[in-house]
Coordinates of N, CA and C and ligand atoms in Angstrom, one line a residue:
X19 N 74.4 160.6 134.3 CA 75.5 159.8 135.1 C 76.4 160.9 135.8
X20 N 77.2 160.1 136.5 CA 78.1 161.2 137.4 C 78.9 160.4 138.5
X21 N 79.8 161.5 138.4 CA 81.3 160.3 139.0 C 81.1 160.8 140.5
X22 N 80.9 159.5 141.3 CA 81.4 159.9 143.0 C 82.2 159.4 143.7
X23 N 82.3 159.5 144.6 CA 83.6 159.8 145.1 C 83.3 158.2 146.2
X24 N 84.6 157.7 145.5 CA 84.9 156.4 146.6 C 85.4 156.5 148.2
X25 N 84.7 156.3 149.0 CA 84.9 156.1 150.0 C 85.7 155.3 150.3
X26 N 86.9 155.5 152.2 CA 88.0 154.7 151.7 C 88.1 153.9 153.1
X27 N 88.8 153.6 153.7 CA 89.5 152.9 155.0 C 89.1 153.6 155.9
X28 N 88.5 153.3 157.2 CA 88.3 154.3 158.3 C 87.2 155.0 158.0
X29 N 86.6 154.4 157.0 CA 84.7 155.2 156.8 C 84.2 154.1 157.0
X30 N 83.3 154.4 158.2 CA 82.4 153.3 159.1 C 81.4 152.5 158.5
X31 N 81.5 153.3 157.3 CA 80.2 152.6 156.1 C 80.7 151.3 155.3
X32 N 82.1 151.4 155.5 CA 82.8 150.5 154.9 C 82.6 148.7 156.2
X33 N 82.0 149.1 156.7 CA 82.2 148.2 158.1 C 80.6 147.9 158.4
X34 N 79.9 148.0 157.4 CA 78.0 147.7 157.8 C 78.0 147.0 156.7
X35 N 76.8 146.2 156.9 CA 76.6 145.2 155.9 C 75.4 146.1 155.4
X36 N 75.2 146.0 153.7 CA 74.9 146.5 153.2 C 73.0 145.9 152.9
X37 N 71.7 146.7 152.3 CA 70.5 146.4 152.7 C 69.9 145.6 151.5
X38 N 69.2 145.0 151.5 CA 68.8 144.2 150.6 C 68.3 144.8 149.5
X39 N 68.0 145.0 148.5 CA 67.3 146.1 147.6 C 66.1 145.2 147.1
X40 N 64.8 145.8 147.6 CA 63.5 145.2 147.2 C 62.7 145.9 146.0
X41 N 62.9 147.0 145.2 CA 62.4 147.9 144.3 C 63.6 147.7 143.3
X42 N 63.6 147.6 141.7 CA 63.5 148.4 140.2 C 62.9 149.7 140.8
X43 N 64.1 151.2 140.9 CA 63.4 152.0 140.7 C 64.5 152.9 140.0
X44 N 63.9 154.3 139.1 CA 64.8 154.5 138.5 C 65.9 155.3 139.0
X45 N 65.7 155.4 140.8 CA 67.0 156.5 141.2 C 68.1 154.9 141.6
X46 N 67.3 153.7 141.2 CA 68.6 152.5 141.4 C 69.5 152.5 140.1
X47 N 68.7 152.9 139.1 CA 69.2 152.6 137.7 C 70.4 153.8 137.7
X48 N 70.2 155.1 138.3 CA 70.6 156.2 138.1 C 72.0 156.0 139.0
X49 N 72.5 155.0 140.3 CA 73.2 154.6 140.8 C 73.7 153.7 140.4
X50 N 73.3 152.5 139.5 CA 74.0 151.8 138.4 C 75.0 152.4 137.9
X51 N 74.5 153.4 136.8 CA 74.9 154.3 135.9 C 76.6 155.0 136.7
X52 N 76.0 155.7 137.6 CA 77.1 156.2 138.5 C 78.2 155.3 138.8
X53 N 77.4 154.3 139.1 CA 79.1 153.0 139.7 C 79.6 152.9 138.3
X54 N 78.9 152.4 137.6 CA 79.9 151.6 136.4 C 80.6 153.4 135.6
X55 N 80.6 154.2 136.0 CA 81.3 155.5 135.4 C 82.6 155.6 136.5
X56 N 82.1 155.7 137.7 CA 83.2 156.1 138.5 C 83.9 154.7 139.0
X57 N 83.5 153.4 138.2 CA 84.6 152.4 138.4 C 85.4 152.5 136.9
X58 N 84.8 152.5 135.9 CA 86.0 152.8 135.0 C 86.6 154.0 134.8
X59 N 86.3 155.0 135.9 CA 87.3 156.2 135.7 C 88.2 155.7 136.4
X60 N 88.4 154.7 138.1 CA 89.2 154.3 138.6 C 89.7 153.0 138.2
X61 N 89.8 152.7 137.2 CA 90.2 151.6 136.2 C 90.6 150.6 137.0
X62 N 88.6 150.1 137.8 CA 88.7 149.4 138.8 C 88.2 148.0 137.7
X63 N 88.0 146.8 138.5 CA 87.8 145.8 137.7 C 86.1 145.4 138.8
X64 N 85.6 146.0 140.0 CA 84.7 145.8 140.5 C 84.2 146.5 141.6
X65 N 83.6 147.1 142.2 CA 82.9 148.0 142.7 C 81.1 147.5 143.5
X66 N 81.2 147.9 144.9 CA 80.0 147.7 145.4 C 79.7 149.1 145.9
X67 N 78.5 149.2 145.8 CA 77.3 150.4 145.8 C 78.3 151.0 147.0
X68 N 78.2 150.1 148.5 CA 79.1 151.0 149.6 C 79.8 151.4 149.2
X69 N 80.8 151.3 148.3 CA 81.9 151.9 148.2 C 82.0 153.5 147.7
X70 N 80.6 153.9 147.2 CA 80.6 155.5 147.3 C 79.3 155.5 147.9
X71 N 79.5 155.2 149.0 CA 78.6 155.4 150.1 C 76.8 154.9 149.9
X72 N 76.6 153.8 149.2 CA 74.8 153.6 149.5 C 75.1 152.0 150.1
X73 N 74.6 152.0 150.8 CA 74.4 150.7 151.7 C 73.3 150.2 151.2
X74 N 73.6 149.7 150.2 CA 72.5 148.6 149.1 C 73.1 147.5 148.2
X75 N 72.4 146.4 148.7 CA 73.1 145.2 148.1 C 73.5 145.0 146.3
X76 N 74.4 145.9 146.1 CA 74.7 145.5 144.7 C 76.2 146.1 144.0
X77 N 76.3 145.1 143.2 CA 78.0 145.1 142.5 C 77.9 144.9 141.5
X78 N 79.5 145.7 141.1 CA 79.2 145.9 139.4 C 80.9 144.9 139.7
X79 N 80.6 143.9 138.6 CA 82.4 143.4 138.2 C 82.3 143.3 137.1
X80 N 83.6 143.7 136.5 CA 83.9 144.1 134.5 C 85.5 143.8 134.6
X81 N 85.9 142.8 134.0 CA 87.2 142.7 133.8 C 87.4 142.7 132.7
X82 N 88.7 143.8 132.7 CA 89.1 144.1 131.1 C 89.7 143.2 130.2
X83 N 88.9 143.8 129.3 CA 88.9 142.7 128.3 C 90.5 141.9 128.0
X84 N 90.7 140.8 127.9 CA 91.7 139.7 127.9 C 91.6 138.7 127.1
X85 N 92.0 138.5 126.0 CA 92.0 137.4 125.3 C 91.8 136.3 126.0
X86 N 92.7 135.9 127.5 CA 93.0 134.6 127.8 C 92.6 135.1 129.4
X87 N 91.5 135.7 129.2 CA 90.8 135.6 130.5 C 89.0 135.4 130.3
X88 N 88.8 134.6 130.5 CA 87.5 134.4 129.7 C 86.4 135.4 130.7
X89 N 85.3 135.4 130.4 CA 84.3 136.7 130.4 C 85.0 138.0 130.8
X90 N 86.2 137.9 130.1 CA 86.6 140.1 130.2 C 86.1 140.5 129.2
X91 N 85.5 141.3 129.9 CA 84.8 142.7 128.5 C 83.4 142.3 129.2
X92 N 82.9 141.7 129.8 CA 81.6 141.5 130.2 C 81.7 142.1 131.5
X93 N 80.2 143.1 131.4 CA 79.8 143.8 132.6 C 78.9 142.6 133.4
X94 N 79.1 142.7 134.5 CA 77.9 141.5 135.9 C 77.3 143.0 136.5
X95 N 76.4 143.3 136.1 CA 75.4 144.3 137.3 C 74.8 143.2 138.2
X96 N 74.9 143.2 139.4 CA 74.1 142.1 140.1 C 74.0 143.2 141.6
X97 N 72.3 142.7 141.3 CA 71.3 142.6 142.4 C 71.2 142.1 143.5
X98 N 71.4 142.4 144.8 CA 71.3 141.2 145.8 C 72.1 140.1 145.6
X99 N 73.7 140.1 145.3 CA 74.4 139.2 145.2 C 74.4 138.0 146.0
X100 N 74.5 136.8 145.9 CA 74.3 135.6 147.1 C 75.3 134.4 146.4
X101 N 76.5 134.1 147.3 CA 77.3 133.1 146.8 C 76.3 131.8 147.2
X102 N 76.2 131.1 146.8 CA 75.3 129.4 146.5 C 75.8 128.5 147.2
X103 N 77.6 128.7 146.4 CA 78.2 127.6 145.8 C 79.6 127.8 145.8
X104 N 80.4 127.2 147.1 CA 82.0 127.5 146.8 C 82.7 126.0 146.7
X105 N 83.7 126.6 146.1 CA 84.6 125.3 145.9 C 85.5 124.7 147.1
X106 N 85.6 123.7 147.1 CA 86.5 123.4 148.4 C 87.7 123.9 148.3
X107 N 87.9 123.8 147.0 CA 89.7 124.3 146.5 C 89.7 125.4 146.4
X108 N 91.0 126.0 146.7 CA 91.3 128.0 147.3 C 92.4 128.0 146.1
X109 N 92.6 129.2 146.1 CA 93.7 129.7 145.3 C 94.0 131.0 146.2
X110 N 95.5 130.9 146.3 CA 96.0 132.6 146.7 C 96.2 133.3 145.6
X111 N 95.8 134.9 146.0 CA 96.2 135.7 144.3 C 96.2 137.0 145.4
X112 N 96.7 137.9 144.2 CA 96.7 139.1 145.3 C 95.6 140.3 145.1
X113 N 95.1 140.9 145.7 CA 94.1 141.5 145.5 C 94.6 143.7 146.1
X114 N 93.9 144.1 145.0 CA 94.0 145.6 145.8 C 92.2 145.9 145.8
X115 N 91.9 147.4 146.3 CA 90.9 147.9 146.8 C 90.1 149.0 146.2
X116 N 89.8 149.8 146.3 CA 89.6 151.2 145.2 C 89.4 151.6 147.0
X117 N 89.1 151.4 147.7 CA 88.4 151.6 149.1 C 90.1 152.2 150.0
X118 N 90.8 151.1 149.5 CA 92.4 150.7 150.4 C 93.5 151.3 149.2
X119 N 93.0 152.4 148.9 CA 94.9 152.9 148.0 C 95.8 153.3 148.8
X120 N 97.0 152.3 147.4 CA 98.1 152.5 148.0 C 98.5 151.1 148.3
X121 N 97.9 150.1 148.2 CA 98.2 148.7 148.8 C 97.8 147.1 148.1
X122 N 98.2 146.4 148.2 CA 97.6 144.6 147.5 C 98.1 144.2 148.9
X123 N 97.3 142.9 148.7 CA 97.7 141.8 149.4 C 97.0 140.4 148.9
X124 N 98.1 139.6 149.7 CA 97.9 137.9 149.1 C 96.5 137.4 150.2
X125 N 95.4 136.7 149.3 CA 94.5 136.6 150.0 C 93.6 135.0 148.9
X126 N 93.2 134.0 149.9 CA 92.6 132.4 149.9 C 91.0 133.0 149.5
X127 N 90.9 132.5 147.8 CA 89.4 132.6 147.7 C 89.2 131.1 147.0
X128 N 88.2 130.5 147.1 CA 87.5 129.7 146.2 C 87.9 129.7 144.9
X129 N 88.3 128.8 144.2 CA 88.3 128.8 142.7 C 87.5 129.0 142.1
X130 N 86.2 128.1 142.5 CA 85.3 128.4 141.5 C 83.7 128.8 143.0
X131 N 82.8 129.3 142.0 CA 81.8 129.9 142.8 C 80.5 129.9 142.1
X132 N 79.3 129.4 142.9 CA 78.0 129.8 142.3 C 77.5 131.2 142.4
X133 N 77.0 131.9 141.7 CA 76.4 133.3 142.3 C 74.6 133.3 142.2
X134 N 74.5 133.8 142.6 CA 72.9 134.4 142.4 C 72.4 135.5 142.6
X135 N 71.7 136.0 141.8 CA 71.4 137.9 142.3 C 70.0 138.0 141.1
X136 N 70.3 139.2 141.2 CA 69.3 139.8 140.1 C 69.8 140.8 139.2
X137 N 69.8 140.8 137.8 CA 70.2 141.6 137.1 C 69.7 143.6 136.9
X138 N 69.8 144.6 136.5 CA 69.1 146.0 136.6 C 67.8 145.5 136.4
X139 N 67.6 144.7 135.5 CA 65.5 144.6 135.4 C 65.0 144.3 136.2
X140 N 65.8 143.4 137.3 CA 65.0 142.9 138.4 C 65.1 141.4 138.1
X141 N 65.7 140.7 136.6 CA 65.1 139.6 136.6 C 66.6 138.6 137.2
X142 N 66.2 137.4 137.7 CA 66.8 136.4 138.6 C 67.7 135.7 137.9
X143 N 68.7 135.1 138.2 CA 70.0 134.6 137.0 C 70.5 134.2 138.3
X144 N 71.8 133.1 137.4 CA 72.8 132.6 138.2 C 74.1 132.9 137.5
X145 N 75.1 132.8 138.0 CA 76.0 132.2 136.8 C 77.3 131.8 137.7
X146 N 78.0 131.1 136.9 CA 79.0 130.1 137.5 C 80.6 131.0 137.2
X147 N 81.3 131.4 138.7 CA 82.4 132.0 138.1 C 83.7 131.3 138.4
X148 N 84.7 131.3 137.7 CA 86.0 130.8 138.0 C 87.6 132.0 138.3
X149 N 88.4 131.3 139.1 CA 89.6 131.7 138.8 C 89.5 133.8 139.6
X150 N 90.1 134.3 138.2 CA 90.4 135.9 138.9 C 88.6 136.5 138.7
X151 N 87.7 136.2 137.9 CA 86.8 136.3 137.7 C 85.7 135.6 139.3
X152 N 86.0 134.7 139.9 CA 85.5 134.2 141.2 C 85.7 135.0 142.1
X153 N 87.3 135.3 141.9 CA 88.2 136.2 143.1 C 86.9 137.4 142.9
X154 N 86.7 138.4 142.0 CA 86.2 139.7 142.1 C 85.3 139.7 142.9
X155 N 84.2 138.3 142.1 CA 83.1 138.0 142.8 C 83.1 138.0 144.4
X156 N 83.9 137.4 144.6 CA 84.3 137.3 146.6 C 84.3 138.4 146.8
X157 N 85.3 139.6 146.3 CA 85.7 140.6 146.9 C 84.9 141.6 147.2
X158 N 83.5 141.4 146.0 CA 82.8 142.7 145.9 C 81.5 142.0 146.5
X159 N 81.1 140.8 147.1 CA 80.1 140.4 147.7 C 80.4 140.6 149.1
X160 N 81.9 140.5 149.7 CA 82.4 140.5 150.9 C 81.8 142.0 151.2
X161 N 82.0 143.0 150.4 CA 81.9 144.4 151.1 C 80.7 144.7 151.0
X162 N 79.4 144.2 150.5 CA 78.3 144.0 151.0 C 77.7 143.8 152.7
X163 N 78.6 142.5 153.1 CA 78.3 142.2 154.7 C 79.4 142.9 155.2
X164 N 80.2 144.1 155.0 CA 80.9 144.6 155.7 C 82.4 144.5 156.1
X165 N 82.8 143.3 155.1 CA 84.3 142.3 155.1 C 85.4 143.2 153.9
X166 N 86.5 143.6 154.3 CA 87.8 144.0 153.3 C 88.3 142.9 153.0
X167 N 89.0 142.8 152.3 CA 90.3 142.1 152.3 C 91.4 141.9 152.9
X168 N 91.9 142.8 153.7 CA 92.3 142.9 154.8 C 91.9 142.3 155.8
X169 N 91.3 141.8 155.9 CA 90.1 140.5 157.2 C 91.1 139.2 156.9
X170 N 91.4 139.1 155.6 CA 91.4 137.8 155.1 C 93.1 137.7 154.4
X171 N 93.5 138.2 154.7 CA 95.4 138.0 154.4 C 95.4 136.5 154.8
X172 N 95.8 136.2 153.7 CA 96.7 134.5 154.4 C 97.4 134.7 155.1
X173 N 98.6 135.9 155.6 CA 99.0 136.3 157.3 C 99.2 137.5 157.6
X174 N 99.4 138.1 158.2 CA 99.0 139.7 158.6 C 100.1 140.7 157.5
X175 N 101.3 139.6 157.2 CA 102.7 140.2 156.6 C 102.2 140.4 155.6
X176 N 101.2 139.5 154.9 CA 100.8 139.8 153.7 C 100.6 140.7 152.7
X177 N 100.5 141.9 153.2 CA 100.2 142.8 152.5 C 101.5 144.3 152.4
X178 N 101.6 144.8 150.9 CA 102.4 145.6 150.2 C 102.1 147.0 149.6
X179 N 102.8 148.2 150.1 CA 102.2 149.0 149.7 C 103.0 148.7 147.7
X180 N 102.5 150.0 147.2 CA 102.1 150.0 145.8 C 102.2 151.6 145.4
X181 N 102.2 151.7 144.5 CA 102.0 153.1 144.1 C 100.5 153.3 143.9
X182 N 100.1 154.2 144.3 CA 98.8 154.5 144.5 C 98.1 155.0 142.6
X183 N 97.1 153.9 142.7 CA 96.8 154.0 141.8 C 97.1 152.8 140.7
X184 N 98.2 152.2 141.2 CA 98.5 150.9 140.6 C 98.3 149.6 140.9
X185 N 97.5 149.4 141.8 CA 96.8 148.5 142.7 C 96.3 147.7 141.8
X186 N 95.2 148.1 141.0 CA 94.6 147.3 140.3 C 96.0 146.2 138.8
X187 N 96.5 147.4 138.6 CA 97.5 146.3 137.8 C 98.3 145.5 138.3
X188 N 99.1 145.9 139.4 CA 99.4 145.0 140.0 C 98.7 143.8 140.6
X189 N 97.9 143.8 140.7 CA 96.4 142.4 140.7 C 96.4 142.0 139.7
X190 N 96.4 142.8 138.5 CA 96.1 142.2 137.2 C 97.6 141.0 136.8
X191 N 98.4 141.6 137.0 CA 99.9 140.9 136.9 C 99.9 139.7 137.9
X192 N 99.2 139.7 139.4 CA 99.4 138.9 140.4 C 100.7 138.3 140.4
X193 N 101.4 139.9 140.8 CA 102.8 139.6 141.6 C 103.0 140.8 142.3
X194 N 103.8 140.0 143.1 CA 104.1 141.2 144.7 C 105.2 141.7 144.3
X195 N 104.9 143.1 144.4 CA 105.9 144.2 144.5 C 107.2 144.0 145.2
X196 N 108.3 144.3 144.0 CA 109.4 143.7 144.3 C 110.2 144.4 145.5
X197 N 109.8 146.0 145.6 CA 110.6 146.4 146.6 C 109.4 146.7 148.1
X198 N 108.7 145.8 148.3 CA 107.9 145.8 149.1 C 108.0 145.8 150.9
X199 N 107.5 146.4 152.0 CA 108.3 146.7 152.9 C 107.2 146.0 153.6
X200 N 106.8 144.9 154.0 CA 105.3 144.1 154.8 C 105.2 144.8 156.1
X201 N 106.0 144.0 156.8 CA 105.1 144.3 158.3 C 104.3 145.7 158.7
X202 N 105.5 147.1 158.3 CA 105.5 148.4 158.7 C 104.0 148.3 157.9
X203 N 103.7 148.4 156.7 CA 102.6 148.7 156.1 C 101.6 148.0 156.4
X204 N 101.5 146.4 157.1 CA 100.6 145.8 157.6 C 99.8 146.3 158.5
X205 N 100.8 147.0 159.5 CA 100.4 147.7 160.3 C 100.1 148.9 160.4
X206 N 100.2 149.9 159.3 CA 99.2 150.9 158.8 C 97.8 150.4 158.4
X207 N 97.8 149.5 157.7 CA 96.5 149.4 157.0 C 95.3 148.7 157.8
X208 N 95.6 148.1 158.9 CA 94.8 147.9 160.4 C 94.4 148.5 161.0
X209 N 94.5 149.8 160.5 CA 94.8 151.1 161.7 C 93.3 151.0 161.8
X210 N 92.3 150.4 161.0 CA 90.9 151.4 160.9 C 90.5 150.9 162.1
Ligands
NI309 NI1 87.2 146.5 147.2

């Protein structure tokens, strides 16, 4: 295993949609291994392959473990991710990036979601996600076809810088930073 290096805003790889993965082989397993190390060194809650650079259809989501968050502590390796199944009903919540440090924003996902993929063996599954656990799903399937979160602000003001590196808790809390400065920062984070 071995930690690499996340790619961030303004890397054009971040903006391609990512390739279908047709082989189980074991330099995929070996890039498994790498994501799920260099997402919990960045005490991320989900991670797509682009995001340290391989443009191959697959995401790792692991939400830490929560009593009153149901499937935290469970790893999703998925294969060729494919949403099925969205809900008509949205929820806003706020999301940060491991791609975008330094920042959250408020952003409309589906409540609940069908998924379909393939697990590391290759073999075929579904499973039904809800709530912050749906949100991840969106987030880390979006950067597959090339989509941030930043695409998708309920309105451009939406978004707060953060202390870098705190991104992810602040998501976890889903509350906006109290001394938050929107527009100016809105308009940094567009720059790509
Ligand atoms: Ni992301």
């Amino acid at each position: 295993m071995a930690l690499r290096e996340i790619i961030t805003l303004g890397d054009e790889r971040l903006r391609k949609r990512s390739e279908k993965i047709e082989k189980i082989t074991p330099e995929l397993q070996a890039l498994i291994d790498d994501m799920v190390e260099t997402m919990h060194e960045s005490a991320g809650v989900g991670l797509a392959a682009v995001q340290i650079g391989e443009l191959l259809n697959l995401i790792i989501v692991e939400l830490p473990e929560d009593e009153e968050e149901p499937h935290s502590g469970e790893r999703y390796i998925v294969i060729n991710p494919e949403i099925t199944k969205a809900s008509a009903e949205v929820e806003a919540g706020i999301e940060g990036c491991l791609s975008i440090p330094g920042y959250v924003g408020e952003v409309e996902r589906a409540s609940s979601i069908l998924v379909r993929g393939m697990d590391r063996r290759g073999k075929r599954f579904r499973l039904r996600a809800e709530g912050y656990l749906a949100r991840v799903f969106q987030h880390e399937i979006d950067h597959t076809q090339g989509t941030l979160y930043i695409d998708r602000l309920t309105a451009p003001e939406r978004i707060w810088p953060v202390t870098e590196g705190e991104e992810e808790e602040v998501e976890a809390r889903q509350q906006i930073p109290a001394d938050a400065t929107p527009s100016l920062a809105g308009e940094q984070v567009h720059e790509n």
